[in-house]
C-alpha positions as a Python dict, from the first residue, in 0.01 Angstrom:
ca = {
    (1, 'X'): (0, 0, 0),
    (2, 'X'): (-305, 174, -144),
    (3, 'X'): (-350, 54, -494),
    (4, 'X'): (-163, -277, -473),
    (5, 'X'): (-331, -613, -428),
    (6, 'X'): (-155, -942, -365),
    (7, 'X'): (-288, -1284, -461),
    (8, 'X'): (-177, -1636, -537),
    (9, 'X'): (-83, -1770, -197),
    (10, 'X'): (-170, -2118, -78),
    (11, 'X'): (-50, -2432, 93),
    (12, 'X'): (217, -2649, -63),
    (13, 'X'): (456, -2923, 38),
    (14, 'X'): (829, -2859, 67),
    (15, 'X'): (979, -2844, -279),
    (16, 'X'): (659, -2709, -426),
    (17, 'X'): (596, -2391, -623),
    (18, 'X'): (360, -2097, -619),
    (19, 'X'): (326, -1777, -818),
    (20, 'X'): (226, -1464, -632),
    (21, 'X'): (82, -1161, -806),
    (22, 'X'): (97, -794, -715),
    (23, 'X'): (-151, -601, -923),
    (24, 'X'): (-177, -225, -933),
    (25, 'X'): (-512, -55, -919),
    (26, 'X'): (-660, 102, -1225),
    (27, 'X'): (-496, 437, -1292),
    (28, 'X'): (-158, 326, -1158),
    (29, 'X'): (110, 203, -1395),
    (30, 'X'): (311, -58, -1211),
    (31, 'X'): (596, -17, -1458),
    (32, 'X'): (647, 340, -1335),
    (33, 'X'): (751, 233, -987),
    (34, 'X'): (1012, 21, -819),
    (35, 'X'): (824, -256, -641),
    (36, 'X'): (929, -459, -340),
    (37, 'X'): (812, -789, -200),
    (38, 'X'): (835, -838, 174),
    (39, 'X'): (722, -1119, 402),
    (40, 'X'): (646, -1177, 765),
    (41, 'X'): (670, -1521, 919),
    (42, 'X'): (478, -1601, 1236),
    (43, 'X'): (653, -1447, 1533),
    (44, 'X'): (920, -1281, 1322),
    (45, 'X'): (987, -935, 1187),
    (46, 'X'): (908, -816, 840),
    (47, 'X'): (1186, -893, 594),
    (48, 'X'): (1264, -782, 241),
    (49, 'X'): (1242, -1060, -17),
    (50, 'X'): (1322, -874, -336),
    (51, 'X'): (1292, -562, -547),
    (52, 'X'): (1238, -488, -912),
    (53, 'X'): (1322, -133, -1014),
    (54, 'X'): (1190, 73, -1302),
    (55, 'X'): (1483, -33, -1519),
    (56, 'X'): (1403, -398, -1456),
    (57, 'X'): (1700, -462, -1230),
    (58, 'X'): (1624, -711, -959),
    (59, 'X'): (1757, -766, -607),
    (60, 'X'): (1694, -1080, -402),
    (61, 'X'): (1745, -1165, -38),
    (62, 'X'): (2032, -1415, -18),
    (63, 'X'): (1821, -1699, 117),
    (64, 'X'): (1584, -1692, -183),
    (65, 'X'): (1837, -1645, -463),
    (66, 'X'): (1804, -1921, -721),
    (67, 'X'): (1461, -2019, -590),
    (68, 'X'): (1249, -1707, -626),
    (69, 'X'): (1204, -1499, -941),
    (70, 'X'): (1055, -1153, -972),
    (71, 'X'): (911, -1041, -1304),
    (72, 'X'): (685, -769, -1434),
    (73, 'X'): (413, -762, -1697),
    (74, 'X'): (321, -406, -1789),
    (75, 'X'): (25, -513, -1999),
    (76, 'X'): (-122, -693, -1696),
    (77, 'X'): (-9, -413, -1463),
    (78, 'X'): (130, -687, -1241),
    (79, 'X'): (455, -784, -1073),
    (80, 'X'): (500, -1154, -1007),
    (81, 'X'): (695, -1345, -747),
    (82, 'X'): (760, -1701, -860),
    (83, 'X'): (841, -1924, -564),
    (84, 'X'): (1018, -2251, -642),
    (85, 'X'): (1180, -2517, -424),
    (86, 'X'): (981, -2389, -130),
    (87, 'X'): (1102, -2460, 222),
    (88, 'X'): (913, -2461, 549),
    (89, 'X'): (1094, -2144, 646),
    (90, 'X'): (932, -1966, 350),
    (91, 'X'): (601, -1988, 531),
    (92, 'X'): (488, -1628, 571),
    (93, 'X'): (244, -1361, 473),
    (94, 'X'): (378, -1196, 159),
    (95, 'X'): (317, -830, 77),
    (96, 'X'): (408, -600, -209),
    (97, 'X'): (440, -223, -222),
    (98, 'X'): (611, 59, -399),
    (99, 'X'): (973, 67, -285),
    (100, 'X'): (930, 415, -142),
    (101, 'X'): (627, 324, 70),
    (102, 'X'): (552, 115, 375),
    (103, 'X'): (458, -248, 331),
    (104, 'X'): (316, -516, 554),
    (105, 'X'): (24, -561, 790),
    (106, 'X'): (-214, -271, 775),
    (107, 'X'): (-86, -143, 442),
    (108, 'X'): (-226, -416, 216),
    (109, 'X'): (-404, -749, 260),
    (110, 'X'): (-109, -971, 173),
    (111, 'X'): (-124, -1330, 59),
    (112, 'X'): (-40, -1627, 279),
    (113, 'X'): (209, -1894, 179),
    (114, 'X'): (220, -2209, 391),
    (115, 'X'): (486, -2472, 327),
    (116, 'X'): (425, -2790, 521),
    (117, 'X'): (447, -3163, 480),
}
């Protein structure tokens, strides 16, 4: 998505934590849009992880409920994805985008999360 940049990925052991950031470019107010996080694991299709809408309501994919937390900081112009209790199956490239726009490879750089012992 033009104007969104992901960061914060890395390699952790199962049970570990990471915080991913989705920062809007200057001139865009991230609080004015519903934002989605998606991920793509090796060899698998893109899947929706969660959404935060303009009102602050949040949706999570069932498999990440209770482990992942989406939040927004308007002052930082950033939406965060806190990943806790990570599992090997969470290994994926994570992308963010406006809800109304395409996300994934080719639309933004993404940030890689690798969970391995």
